[in-house]
Coordinates of C-alpha atoms in Angstrom, one line a residue:
Chain A
M1 CA 101.5 88.2 132.0
N2 CA 100.9 90.5 129.6
V3 CA 101.0 88.7 127.2
L4 CA 97.6 86.3 128.2
L5 CA 96.3 89.6 127.6
L6 CA 97.3 90.6 123.7
K7 CA 95.8 89.0 120.9
S8 CA 97.8 86.4 119.2
V9 CA 99.3 87.0 115.7
K10 CA 96.3 84.7 113.9
E11 CA 93.8 86.0 115.3
I12 CA 94.4 89.7 114.8
E13 CA 94.8 88.4 111.2
L14 CA 91.5 87.7 111.0
E15 CA 90.5 90.4 113.3
I16 CA 91.7 92.4 110.0
S17 CA 90.1 90.9 107.4
Q18 CA 86.1 91.0 108.8
E19 CA 86.9 94.5 108.8
F20 CA 87.6 94.8 104.8
E21 CA 84.8 92.2 103.8
I22 CA 82.6 95.5 103.8
F23 CA 84.7 97.0 101.4
D24 CA 83.0 96.1 98.2
S25 CA 85.4 98.4 95.7
W26 CA 88.9 98.8 96.1
M27 CA 88.5 102.2 96.4
D28 CA 87.1 101.3 99.6
R29 CA 89.9 99.5 100.3
Y30 CA 92.5 101.6 99.1
E31 CA 91.5 104.8 101.0
Y32 CA 91.0 102.6 104.7
I33 CA 94.8 101.5 103.9
I34 CA 95.2 105.3 102.9
D35 CA 93.2 106.6 106.3
L36 CA 95.1 104.1 108.4
G37 CA 99.1 105.4 107.5
R38 CA 98.3 108.8 108.7
Q39 CA 97.3 107.2 111.7
L40 CA 100.4 106.7 112.2
S41 CA 102.1 107.1 115.2
S42 CA 104.3 110.0 114.4
F43 CA 108.3 108.7 113.1
P44 CA 111.0 111.1 114.9
D45 CA 113.2 112.6 111.9
E46 CA 116.5 111.4 113.8
W47 CA 115.1 108.4 113.2
K48 CA 115.8 108.2 109.8
I49 CA 118.9 107.3 109.3
E50 CA 120.6 104.7 107.2
E51 CA 120.5 101.4 110.2
N52 CA 116.7 102.1 110.1
K53 CA 115.8 102.1 105.9
V54 CA 114.5 99.0 104.8
Q55 CA 116.1 98.5 101.3
G56 CA 114.5 97.2 98.4
C57 CA 111.2 99.9 98.5
Q58 CA 109.9 101.9 95.7
S59 CA 109.0 103.7 98.9
Q60 CA 111.3 104.9 101.6
V61 CA 111.0 103.0 103.9
W62 CA 112.2 102.6 108.1
F63 CA 111.5 100.7 111.2
K64 CA 113.4 100.9 114.8
T65 CA 112.4 97.6 115.5
E66 CA 112.9 96.8 120.2
L67 CA 112.3 93.9 122.6
K68 CA 111.2 95.9 125.5
N69 CA 109.3 93.6 128.0
N70 CA 110.0 90.6 125.7
L71 CA 107.8 91.3 123.2
F72 CA 108.8 93.2 120.2
V73 CA 108.1 96.9 119.5
C74 CA 107.9 98.7 116.6
Q75 CA 107.7 102.2 114.4
A76 CA 107.4 102.6 111.4
I77 CA 107.0 105.3 108.6
S78 CA 107.3 106.0 104.9
D79 CA 107.2 108.7 102.4
S80 CA 104.4 107.0 100.2
A81 CA 100.7 106.8 101.7
I82 CA 99.9 103.6 100.9
V83 CA 103.3 102.0 102.2
S84 CA 102.9 103.6 105.4
G85 CA 98.7 102.3 105.8
L86 CA 100.6 98.7 104.6
I87 CA 103.0 100.3 107.3
A88 CA 99.7 100.9 109.5
L89 CA 98.6 96.7 109.4
L90 CA 102.1 95.4 109.7
L91 CA 102.1 97.1 113.3
R92 CA 98.6 96.4 114.2
I93 CA 100.2 92.6 113.7
Y94 CA 103.1 92.4 114.7
N95 CA 103.5 95.4 117.3
Q96 CA 103.6 94.3 120.5
K97 CA 104.3 89.9 120.1
D98 CA 106.3 87.8 121.0
P99 CA 108.7 87.4 118.9
S100 CA 109.3 83.6 119.3
D101 CA 104.8 84.1 118.1
I102 CA 106.1 86.5 115.1
V103 CA 109.1 84.2 113.6
A104 CA 105.7 81.3 114.1
T105 CA 103.9 82.4 111.8
N106 CA 103.7 82.9 108.5
P107 CA 101.2 86.3 107.2
T108 CA 97.8 84.9 105.1
F109 CA 96.1 88.6 105.5
V110 CA 97.6 90.1 102.1
S111 CA 95.7 87.1 100.7
V112 CA 92.1 87.0 102.8
I113 CA 92.0 91.1 102.8
G114 CA 91.4 90.9 98.9
L115 CA 94.6 92.9 98.4
D116 CA 96.9 90.0 96.9
E117 CA 96.1 90.4 92.8
H118 CA 97.1 94.3 94.0
L119 CA 99.6 93.7 96.3
S120 CA 101.1 90.0 96.3
P121 CA 104.3 90.9 97.9
T122 CA 105.9 89.4 94.7
R123 CA 105.1 93.0 93.6
N124 CA 107.5 95.7 94.3
N125 CA 106.0 97.7 97.2
G126 CA 107.9 96.7 99.8
L127 CA 105.4 93.9 101.8
N128 CA 107.6 91.1 101.0
V129 CA 110.9 93.0 101.7
M130 CA 109.6 95.0 105.1
L131 CA 107.3 91.1 106.3
Q132 CA 111.0 90.5 105.8
K133 CA 112.9 92.6 108.2
I134 CA 109.9 92.0 111.0
K135 CA 110.8 88.1 110.5
N136 CA 114.3 89.1 110.7
D137 CA 114.3 92.0 113.8
A138 CA 112.0 89.0 115.7
R139 CA 114.5 85.8 115.1
N140 CA 117.0 87.5 116.5
M141 CA 115.5 88.9 118.6
V142 CA 114.8 84.7 120.0
L143 CA 118.1 84.0 119.4
D144 CA 119.4 86.1 121.5
Q145 CA 117.0 85.6 124.5
Q146 CA 117.9 81.7 123.7
L147 CA 121.8 82.9 124.3
K148 CA 120.4 85.2 127.0
T149 CA 118.9 82.1 128.2
K150 CA 122.1 79.8 127.9
L151 CA 124.4 82.7 129.4
N152 CA 122.4 82.9 133.2
Chain B
M1 CA 104.6 107.7 48.2
N2 CA 101.8 109.7 49.8
K3 CA 100.7 107.1 53.2
A4 CA 98.2 107.6 55.5
F5 CA 98.3 107.9 58.9
N6 CA 95.7 105.4 60.3
L7 CA 95.2 105.1 64.1
E8 CA 93.0 102.1 63.9
N9 CA 94.2 100.0 62.2
I10 CA 97.5 100.9 63.8
R11 CA 96.1 99.4 66.6
K12 CA 94.3 96.1 65.3
D13 CA 98.6 95.3 64.7
F14 CA 99.4 95.5 69.0
P15 CA 97.2 92.6 69.7
I16 CA 98.2 93.9 73.4
L17 CA 96.9 96.7 73.1
D18 CA 92.6 95.2 73.1
Q19 CA 92.1 94.0 76.8
E20 CA 91.2 94.9 80.6
I21 CA 92.9 95.6 83.5
N22 CA 91.3 95.6 87.1
G23 CA 88.1 96.6 84.7
S24 CA 88.4 99.2 82.2
P25 CA 90.5 98.5 79.2
L26 CA 94.6 98.9 79.1
A27 CA 95.7 102.3 78.2
Y28 CA 100.2 101.9 77.9
F29 CA 101.7 105.7 78.9
D30 CA 105.1 103.0 79.8
N31 CA 106.2 103.4 75.9
A32 CA 109.9 104.1 76.8
A33 CA 110.5 101.6 78.8
S34 CA 109.4 99.0 77.1
T35 CA 107.2 99.8 73.4
Q36 CA 104.3 97.2 72.1
K37 CA 105.0 94.4 69.5
P38 CA 102.9 94.2 66.1
K39 CA 101.9 91.0 64.9
A40 CA 104.2 91.5 62.3
V41 CA 107.0 90.6 65.3
I42 CA 105.4 88.6 67.0
D43 CA 104.8 85.8 63.9
A44 CA 108.2 86.8 62.8
I45 CA 109.1 84.7 65.4
K46 CA 107.3 81.8 65.6
N47 CA 108.0 81.7 62.3
Y48 CA 111.2 81.1 62.6
Y49 CA 111.3 78.7 65.4
E50 CA 108.9 76.8 63.6
Q51 CA 110.2 76.8 60.2
D52 CA 114.2 77.8 59.7
H53 CA 116.1 77.4 63.4
S54 CA 119.6 76.1 63.9
N55 CA 122.5 78.4 64.2
V56 CA 124.0 80.6 62.3
H57 CA 126.6 80.0 60.4
R58 CA 129.0 78.0 59.0
G59 CA 126.6 75.0 58.6
V60 CA 125.9 72.8 55.0
H61 CA 122.4 71.4 55.6
T62 CA 119.5 74.4 55.0
L63 CA 118.1 75.3 57.8
S64 CA 121.6 76.8 59.0
V65 CA 121.4 78.3 55.8
R66 CA 118.0 79.8 56.5
A67 CA 119.2 81.1 59.6
T68 CA 122.1 82.2 58.1
E69 CA 120.6 84.1 55.6
L70 CA 117.9 86.1 58.3
Y71 CA 119.8 86.5 60.6
E72 CA 122.3 88.3 58.3
E73 CA 119.6 90.2 56.3
S74 CA 118.2 91.4 59.5
R75 CA 121.6 93.5 60.3
T76 CA 122.1 94.9 56.5
K77 CA 118.2 96.2 57.2
I78 CA 119.1 97.5 60.3
A79 CA 122.0 98.8 58.7
K80 CA 120.4 100.9 56.4
F81 CA 117.8 101.8 59.0
I82 CA 119.8 103.9 60.0
N83 CA 122.2 104.4 57.0
A84 CA 125.1 102.2 58.4
N85 CA 128.3 103.1 56.0
T86 CA 128.6 98.7 55.7
S87 CA 126.7 96.5 57.7
N88 CA 129.5 95.0 59.4
E89 CA 129.5 98.7 61.2
V90 CA 126.1 96.8 63.8
V91 CA 127.2 95.5 65.7
F92 CA 124.1 92.8 67.4
T93 CA 124.8 93.1 71.5
R94 CA 121.2 92.5 73.9
G95 CA 120.5 96.4 73.7
T96 CA 121.8 99.8 74.9
T97 CA 123.4 98.3 78.5
E98 CA 125.4 96.1 77.0
S99 CA 126.1 98.3 73.3
I100 CA 127.6 101.2 76.3
N101 CA 129.7 98.5 78.2
V102 CA 132.0 96.9 75.4
L103 CA 132.3 100.7 74.5
A104 CA 133.5 101.1 78.2
S105 CA 135.4 98.1 78.2
T106 CA 137.3 98.0 74.7
L107 CA 137.5 101.7 74.7
S108 CA 140.0 101.0 77.8
G109 CA 143.0 100.2 76.4
L110 CA 143.1 103.3 74.5
I111 CA 142.0 106.5 77.4
K112 CA 145.3 106.5 79.9
Q113 CA 145.7 107.8 84.2
G114 CA 144.2 111.4 83.8
D115 CA 141.8 111.8 80.0
E116 CA 138.4 112.8 80.2
I117 CA 135.4 111.4 79.9
L118 CA 132.1 113.6 79.4
I119 CA 129.1 112.4 80.5
S120 CA 125.6 114.2 81.2
T121 CA 122.8 115.0 84.1
M122 CA 120.9 113.2 81.9
E123 CA 122.6 109.9 82.1
H124 CA 120.5 106.8 82.6
H125 CA 122.8 104.0 84.6
S126 CA 124.0 102.6 81.7
N127 CA 125.2 105.1 80.3
I128 CA 127.3 106.0 83.9
V129 CA 128.2 103.1 85.9
P130 CA 130.9 101.6 82.8
W131 CA 132.3 104.3 82.4
Q132 CA 132.7 105.5 86.6
E133 CA 134.5 101.5 86.1
L134 CA 136.3 102.0 82.9
C135 CA 137.4 105.8 85.3
I136 CA 138.8 103.1 88.2
R137 CA 140.9 100.8 86.4
T138 CA 142.2 103.6 84.1
G139 CA 142.6 106.6 86.2
A140 CA 140.4 108.2 84.1
I141 CA 137.9 111.5 85.2
L142 CA 134.6 111.4 84.4
K143 CA 133.5 114.6 84.0
I144 CA 129.4 115.8 83.9
I145 CA 127.8 118.4 81.5
P146 CA 125.3 120.5 83.5
I147 CA 121.6 121.1 82.2
N148 CA 119.1 123.5 83.4
K149 CA 116.5 123.8 85.4
L150 CA 113.8 122.9 82.0
G151 CA 116.6 120.0 81.9
E152 CA 118.7 120.8 78.6
L153 CA 122.0 120.4 78.3
Q154 CA 124.4 123.3 78.7
L155 CA 126.3 123.3 75.0
D156 CA 128.3 127.0 76.3
S157 CA 129.5 124.8 80.2
L158 CA 130.5 121.4 76.7
E159 CA 132.7 124.4 75.4
K160 CA 134.5 124.2 78.8
L161 CA 135.0 120.7 79.9
L162 CA 136.4 120.3 76.6
G163 CA 140.8 119.6 76.0
K164 CA 143.0 117.5 75.3
K165 CA 142.3 115.8 77.7
T166 CA 138.9 115.0 76.4
K167 CA 138.6 110.8 75.2
I168 CA 135.6 110.2 75.0
I169 CA 131.9 111.7 75.6
S170 CA 129.3 109.9 75.6
V171 CA 125.9 111.5 76.2
T172 CA 122.4 110.0 75.3
H173 CA 120.2 111.6 71.6
I174 CA 117.3 111.9 74.4
S175 CA 116.9 111.6 78.2
N176 CA 114.2 108.8 79.1
T177 CA 113.2 111.4 82.0
L178 CA 112.6 114.2 80.9
G179 CA 112.2 114.4 77.1
T180 CA 114.4 116.5 76.1
I181 CA 116.4 116.2 73.1
N182 CA 119.7 117.1 73.2
P183 CA 121.3 118.7 70.0
I184 CA 123.7 115.9 69.2
K185 CA 125.2 116.5 65.8
K186 CA 126.3 120.0 67.5
I187 CA 127.6 118.1 70.6
I188 CA 130.0 115.5 67.8
E189 CA 131.7 118.0 65.4
L190 CA 132.1 120.1 68.7
A191 CA 133.6 116.9 70.5
H192 CA 135.6 116.0 66.9
L193 CA 137.6 119.3 66.8
Y194 CA 139.2 117.8 69.5
N195 CA 139.9 114.6 68.4
A196 CA 137.5 112.7 70.8
Y197 CA 135.7 109.7 70.2
V198 CA 131.4 110.4 69.9
V199 CA 128.8 107.6 72.1
I200 CA 125.2 108.6 72.0
D201 CA 122.9 106.3 73.4
G202 CA 120.6 106.2 71.2
A203 CA 118.1 104.3 73.2
Q204 CA 114.7 106.7 73.7
A205 CA 115.6 108.6 70.1
I206 CA 115.6 105.3 68.4
A207 CA 111.9 104.8 68.0
H208 CA 110.9 108.9 68.0
T209 CA 113.5 110.5 65.2
P210 CA 114.9 109.5 62.3
I211 CA 118.7 108.3 62.5
D212 CA 121.7 108.8 60.0
V213 CA 124.6 107.6 61.7
Q214 CA 126.7 109.4 59.1
D215 CA 125.2 112.3 58.8
L216 CA 125.4 112.2 62.6
D217 CA 128.6 110.9 62.5
C218 CA 128.9 110.0 65.2
D219 CA 131.3 107.2 66.4
F220 CA 129.3 104.8 67.8
Y221 CA 125.4 104.4 67.9
T222 CA 123.8 102.1 71.0
F223 CA 119.9 101.3 70.7
S224 CA 117.9 98.5 72.1
G225 CA 115.2 96.5 70.2
H226 CA 111.9 96.0 72.4
K227 CA 111.8 100.1 73.0
L228 CA 111.5 99.6 69.1
Y229 CA 108.7 97.6 68.8
G230 CA 111.2 95.2 68.5
P231 CA 111.6 92.2 70.7
T232 CA 113.8 92.1 73.9
G233 CA 117.6 91.1 74.1
I234 CA 118.5 92.3 71.2
G235 CA 120.1 95.9 70.9
V236 CA 123.1 96.6 68.7
L237 CA 126.2 99.1 68.5
Y238 CA 127.2 100.6 65.4
G239 CA 130.3 101.9 65.7
K240 CA 132.5 103.2 61.9
E241 CA 134.3 100.2 60.7
N242 CA 137.4 102.1 61.3
L243 CA 137.3 102.3 64.9
L244 CA 135.7 99.3 65.6
N245 CA 138.5 97.5 63.4
K246 CA 140.8 98.9 66.0
L247 CA 138.8 97.9 69.1
P248 CA 139.6 94.4 70.9
P249 CA 137.1 92.0 71.1
Y250 CA 134.9 91.8 74.4
Q251 CA 134.2 88.3 74.3
F252 CA 136.3 85.8 73.6
G253 CA 134.8 81.5 71.9
G254 CA 133.7 80.8 70.0
E255 CA 132.3 82.4 66.6
M256 CA 134.3 85.3 67.3
I257 CA 136.9 83.7 66.5
L258 CA 139.3 83.2 62.2
K259 CA 141.3 80.4 63.8
V260 CA 142.5 79.2 66.8
T261 CA 145.6 77.2 68.0
F262 CA 146.6 75.8 71.4
E263 CA 149.0 78.7 70.7
N264 CA 148.2 81.2 69.1
T265 CA 144.5 82.8 68.3
S266 CA 143.4 85.0 65.6
Y267 CA 140.1 86.4 65.6
N268 CA 137.2 87.0 63.0
S269 CA 136.5 90.7 61.6
L270 CA 133.6 93.3 62.1
P271 CA 131.2 92.3 63.1
Y272 CA 131.8 89.1 63.8
K273 CA 134.3 89.7 66.4
F274 CA 132.0 91.1 68.6
E275 CA 129.5 88.1 68.2
A276 CA 131.1 85.5 70.4
G277 CA 128.1 82.9 71.0
T278 CA 125.8 81.7 69.7
P279 CA 124.5 85.0 69.1
N280 CA 120.4 85.5 69.9
I281 CA 119.8 84.9 66.3
A282 CA 115.4 85.4 66.8
G283 CA 115.5 88.7 68.8
S284 CA 117.8 90.2 65.9
I285 CA 115.0 88.6 63.1
G286 CA 112.4 90.5 65.0
L287 CA 114.0 93.2 65.0
A288 CA 113.6 93.2 61.3
A289 CA 110.7 92.3 61.2
A290 CA 109.8 95.0 63.6
I291 CA 111.6 97.7 61.3
D292 CA 109.8 96.8 58.3
Y293 CA 106.7 97.4 60.0
L294 CA 107.8 100.3 61.0
N295 CA 108.7 100.9 57.2
S296 CA 105.8 100.2 56.3
L297 CA 103.9 103.1 57.9
P298 CA 104.1 106.2 57.5
L299 CA 106.7 106.9 60.1
N300 CA 107.2 111.0 59.7
L301 CA 103.6 111.1 60.8
C302 CA 103.5 108.8 63.4
H303 CA 106.1 110.5 64.7
Q304 CA 103.9 114.2 64.8
Y305 CA 101.2 112.1 65.6
E306 CA 103.0 110.5 69.2
M307 CA 103.5 115.0 69.9
E308 CA 100.4 116.1 68.7
I309 CA 99.5 112.8 72.0
H310 CA 101.7 114.5 74.1
D311 CA 101.2 118.2 73.6
Y312 CA 97.3 117.1 73.6
A313 CA 98.2 115.3 77.7
L314 CA 100.2 118.0 78.4
D315 CA 97.8 120.8 78.1
Q316 CA 95.4 119.0 79.9
L317 CA 97.9 117.5 82.5
K318 CA 97.6 121.8 82.9
S319 CA 94.0 121.3 84.7
F320 CA 96.0 120.5 87.4
S321 CA 97.2 122.5 90.3
N322 CA 98.9 120.6 92.2
I323 CA 101.2 119.3 89.2
R324 CA 105.0 119.8 88.8
L325 CA 106.5 119.3 85.3
I326 CA 110.7 117.9 85.4
G327 CA 111.9 118.5 81.4
E328 CA 110.4 121.1 79.8
S329 CA 113.4 121.4 77.2
H330 CA 112.5 122.9 74.2
K331 CA 113.3 120.3 72.0
K332 CA 111.9 117.4 73.5
S333 CA 109.9 114.4 72.7
P334 CA 106.0 112.4 74.0
I335 CA 107.9 111.8 77.7
I336 CA 106.1 113.9 79.5
S337 CA 107.2 113.6 83.6
F338 CA 106.0 115.5 86.1
I339 CA 105.3 115.1 90.9
A340 CA 102.4 116.0 92.9
N341 CA 103.3 117.6 95.7
D342 CA 104.1 116.2 98.4
I343 CA 102.0 113.0 96.8
H344 CA 104.4 109.6 96.5
P345 CA 104.6 108.6 92.4
H346 CA 104.4 105.0 93.6
D347 CA 100.9 105.8 95.5
V348 CA 100.0 107.9 91.3
G349 CA 101.3 104.3 89.8
T350 CA 99.6 102.0 92.3
I351 CA 95.3 103.9 91.9
L352 CA 96.2 104.9 87.5
N353 CA 96.7 101.1 88.0
Q354 CA 93.1 100.2 89.2
K355 CA 91.9 102.4 85.9
G356 CA 93.9 100.5 83.8
V357 CA 96.6 102.9 83.2
A358 CA 100.6 102.2 82.9
V359 CA 102.5 104.3 84.3
R360 CA 106.5 104.1 85.5
T361 CA 106.8 105.5 88.3
G362 CA 110.8 105.9 90.3
H363 CA 113.5 107.6 88.7
H364 CA 113.8 106.4 86.1
C365 CA 117.4 104.8 86.6
T366 CA 118.3 108.5 86.7
M367 CA 118.8 108.9 90.5
P368 CA 121.6 111.8 89.8
L369 CA 119.2 113.6 87.4
M370 CA 116.8 113.4 90.8
E371 CA 119.2 114.6 92.9
F372 CA 119.3 117.7 90.3
F373 CA 116.3 118.2 90.4
N374 CA 116.0 117.2 94.4
I375 CA 113.1 115.1 93.8
S376 CA 112.8 111.1 94.7
G377 CA 110.8 110.1 91.1
T378 CA 108.7 110.8 88.9
I379 CA 105.3 109.9 87.3
R380 CA 106.3 109.1 83.3
A381 CA 104.4 109.1 80.8
S382 CA 105.3 107.8 77.7
F383 CA 103.6 108.0 74.4
S384 CA 104.0 105.9 71.1
F385 CA 101.7 106.6 68.0
Y386 CA 99.1 103.6 68.7
N387 CA 98.0 106.1 71.9
T388 CA 94.6 108.2 71.8
K389 CA 93.5 110.7 72.9
N390 CA 90.5 108.7 74.7
E391 CA 93.3 106.6 76.7
V392 CA 94.9 110.1 77.9
K393 CA 91.0 111.4 78.8
Q394 CA 91.5 108.3 80.6
L395 CA 95.0 108.8 83.1
I396 CA 93.7 112.6 83.7
G397 CA 90.6 110.6 85.3
G398 CA 92.5 108.4 86.5
L399 CA 94.7 111.4 88.4
G400 CA 91.7 113.3 89.4
I401 CA 90.5 109.7 91.2
A402 CA 94.7 109.5 93.2
F403 CA 95.1 112.7 93.9
K404 CA 92.2 112.9 95.2
M405 CA 92.3 110.2 97.3
L406 CA 95.5 111.0 98.3
S407 CA 96.1 114.8 99.6

C-alpha cells in the first residue's frame, strides 16, 4: 500500500531540520524559505474564494484540503513570500499523509530549524493558524472515515 | 526662555531605546502605534505605587488624600496642556477608542432616524465602527467625506455633504496611516454653521502639534496617553462643559453618583459623571508625568526635528525605484506609508526586524482607506523626536536587503 512507502510526519520534520542545519545566518534561512515559497505549485485563482481563505493571518492565505485515496492532500498559497515558504514546509510535512498521523503528531520543526525566535507560532505570521487549519481538516477527515466505517 | 534641542540627552531619557534587537541597535519607527516612555513617566508610576497609592476621593486618610490630589493634579495639567477652559472638561478614559465610544453612545439620545453623521475615508476603525453602531441603533445615516489621491480631505465635498440633517462630524486631526494633517479648524467652522457637533480624533495629533481646544472651538477632542509618551490604558475625552453636562452618563456604578436609594439615583457632576468605578489612577499620574516631561523640552523644536527626520527619510526612500508613497498630502506629520511593488509589507517588516528596525505593516486599522488606494496594507515608519538620522540609514539599509531578498 501507498502509505508504507511514504515517510512519516516525524521523519520529514527530521529531514527539514537537517537541511536547515547548514545555514548559519538568519538571512540564509529566510532566503531558503522564500525560495521554497516560489516553488509552490500554482494555486488557481478560482480557488481563491472565501471558503478556502484562512482567517487570522496578516497576509492572505488560501488552503484547499481534500481526502484522496485515504490521504490528506492540500494545496495552499499566500500573497506573502515568507508565509508561502512556511506553507511549502507545512505541505512537505503534511501532504500525502494519513490524516490520523497528522492528528496524532505535534509539529516540532519550527523550533528545530532555529526559526522559533522569529517565526514562533505566537507571532502574527499565521503559522499557528495554518497549523490549526491542517489539524482541524485532518481531524474532520478522520471523523468522516470513522462515520463511514460505522455506517458500513 | 530658549531651550536647546539636545538629541543625545533626550535619548538618555528613554531607557528602552538603548538595546539590541537581533544583534542590531533598535531603531524604533512605530511611534504612531505607541511611543516609548521617558524615565520620568516610569518613575512617576513606580513612586506612586511605592509611596502614595490608595483609592481616590472620599478617603479621610493621608494616602487617599495624596492619591486624590495626584489624580486631580493630573487632570489639571492635562486641561492646561490642551488649553481646556476648566479641568471639568477633561474626562479620563482608557484611550481614544473608549473616548469615541463614550460619545457615540451618549450622543445617541440626540440623534433620530434620518439624521446624518459624517466621517472621512481616512478614519481609523475606532472612528468608524462606533458611529456605524450608532446609526444602526438610531436609523441615522453615515456619510463619508471623500479624499483625493494625495490623501487629502476634500473640503468642497464636505461643504456639499453638510446640511440640516448633519448632526455629528467626527474626523481625525492627523491620519495614522497617511500622516495627513486635516484642516480641522476650517471643518469645525463649517460644521458649526449647521449646528453639528464636531468630534476630533486626536490620537496622532496630540504628540506632534500643540492643541488648543478653545482656539479650535471643537466640541469634543479625544486622545490616548500612550501615544503621548504616557502609559497605556489612560486616555482623555475633552468636551465643552455645557455639552458634557447635557449628555447622559456612559457607565453606571460607584464614583459617578451623588445619591443612591433603591428607588432613585442622582448623578455626580462633571467630570465624575463619566468616570464610573475606580479610575486608572497610576495611568493618569503617568500621563501627567509625560506632559511635565514634554513641557520640560523645547517642544516646538522637537516637532520641527521630527519633520526633519521625516523629510530626510523621505529623501532617502527616493533612492528606491520600486516604492510608491501612500499619502502625499501637502500638510503632513512625521508618518511615512509606502508599498514596494508586489512585495508584501509583512515580509518587509519581518526582514527589517532582523536588522533591528521596528516598523508597522498592514492596514493600520484603516481598511476602507486601503480599499480607496486599492492595496492590502502599507509599510509605515512613524517618527518621534528621539529618532536619529543614523536610525533612518539603518531603515534604508534594511529595506535594501529586504527588497533584494524579496524581489
